[in-house]
PDB file of C-alpha atoms in Angstrom:
ATOM      1  CA  MET A   1      19.906  71.442 188.544  1.00  0.00           C
ATOM      2  CA  SER A   2      19.212  74.894 187.242  1.00  0.00           C
ATOM      3  CA  TYR A   3      21.803  77.417 186.205  1.00  0.00           C
ATOM      4  CA  GLN A   4      20.761  79.644 189.131  1.00  0.00           C
ATOM      5  CA  GLU A   5      21.371  76.823 191.637  1.00  0.00           C
ATOM      6  CA  ILE A   6      24.796  76.114 190.159  1.00  0.00           C
ATOM      7  CA  LYS A   7      25.630  79.823 190.086  1.00  0.00           C
ATOM      8  CA  HIS A   8      24.705  80.173 193.768  1.00  0.00           C
ATOM      9  CA  LEU A   9      26.883  77.226 194.802  1.00  0.00           C
ATOM     10  CA  ARG A  10      29.743  78.474 192.622  1.00  0.00           C
ATOM     11  CA  ARG A  11      29.603  81.856 194.331  1.00  0.00           C
ATOM     12  CA  GLN A  12      29.652  80.181 197.743  1.00  0.00           C
ATOM     13  CA  ILE A  13      32.735  78.190 196.746  1.00  0.00           C
ATOM     14  CA  GLU A  14      34.472  81.305 195.406  1.00  0.00           C
ATOM     15  CA  LYS A  15      33.635  83.206 198.592  1.00  0.00           C
ATOM     16  CA  ARG A  16      35.084  80.450 200.791  1.00  0.00           C
ATOM     17  CA  LEU A  17      38.228  80.151 198.675  1.00  0.00           C
ATOM     18  CA  ASN A  18      38.772  83.909 198.758  1.00  0.00           C
ATOM     19  CA  ARG A  19      38.385  83.901 202.539  1.00  0.00           C
ATOM     20  CA  ALA A  20      40.811  81.004 202.826  1.00  0.00           C
ATOM     21  CA  MET A  21      43.414  82.828 200.753  1.00  0.00           C
ATOM     22  CA  HIS A  22      42.960  85.920 202.899  1.00  0.00           C
ATOM     23  CA  HIS A  23      43.521  83.850 206.045  1.00  0.00           C
ATOM     24  CA  LEU A  24      46.640  82.282 204.557  1.00  0.00           C
ATOM     25  CA  LYS A  25      48.077  85.701 203.737  1.00  0.00           C
ATOM     26  CA  ALA A  26      47.402  86.744 207.332  1.00  0.00           C
ATOM     27  CA  ASP A  27      49.092  83.547 208.562  1.00  0.00           C
ATOM     28  CA  HIS A  28      45.896  82.164 210.084  1.00  0.00           C
ATOM     29  CA  SER A  29      46.275  78.593 208.915  1.00  0.00           C
ATOM     30  CA  ALA A  30      43.514  77.108 211.098  1.00  0.00           C
ATOM     31  CA  ALA A  31      40.949  79.568 209.763  1.00  0.00           C
ATOM     32  CA  ALA A  32      42.187  78.979 206.211  1.00  0.00           C
ATOM     33  CA  TYR A  33      41.832  75.219 206.691  1.00  0.00           C
ATOM     34  CA  CYS A  34      38.219  75.662 207.821  1.00  0.00           C
ATOM     35  CA  GLU A  35      37.384  77.820 204.810  1.00  0.00           C
ATOM     36  CA  PHE A  36      39.023  75.358 202.396  1.00  0.00           C
ATOM     37  CA  GLN A  37      37.114  72.532 204.054  1.00  0.00           C
ATOM     38  CA  ASN A  38      33.833  74.438 203.665  1.00  0.00           C
ATOM     39  CA  ALA A  39      34.583  75.165 200.011  1.00  0.00           C
ATOM     40  CA  PHE A  40      35.308  71.514 199.270  1.00  0.00           C
ATOM     41  CA  GLU A  41      32.150  70.401 201.096  1.00  0.00           C
ATOM     42  CA  ILE A  42      30.087  72.714 198.885  1.00  0.00           C
ATOM     43  CA  LEU A  43      31.934  71.429 195.815  1.00  0.00           C
ATOM     44  CA  ALA A  44      31.249  67.832 196.860  1.00  0.00           C
ATOM     45  CA  GLU A  45      27.565  68.695 197.301  1.00  0.00           C
ATOM     46  CA  LEU A  46      27.473  70.234 193.825  1.00  0.00           C
ATOM     47  CA  ILE A  47      29.124  67.176 192.263  1.00  0.00           C
ATOM     48  CA  ALA A  48      26.788  64.802 194.092  1.00  0.00           C
ATOM     49  CA  ARG A  49      23.703  66.714 193.002  1.00  0.00           C
ATOM     50  CA  LEU A  50      24.874  66.831 189.391  1.00  0.00           C
ATOM     51  CA  ASP A  51      25.717  63.133 189.529  1.00  0.00           C
ATOM     52  CA  GLU A  52      22.209  62.352 190.796  1.00  0.00           C
ATOM     53  CA  GLU A  53      20.808  64.134 187.767  1.00  0.00           C
ATOM     54  CA  ASP A  54      23.387  62.355 185.576  1.00  0.00           C
ATOM     55  CA  THR A  55      24.360  65.605 183.884  1.00  0.00           C
ATOM     56  CA  LEU A  56      28.126  65.176 184.170  1.00  0.00           C
TER      57      LEU A  56
END
């Protein structure tokens, strides 16, 4: 996996986590939950792809 691919996924995770924190501050827990779930799905994808390449 290239640095650019990892960087793109990292930015997606950061974006989702920032949105989730914003929703929590606004007391929108359902929306926050969805954003956290999306962030962790992207993180799981990243880990799986790195594991396939055996670079961990």
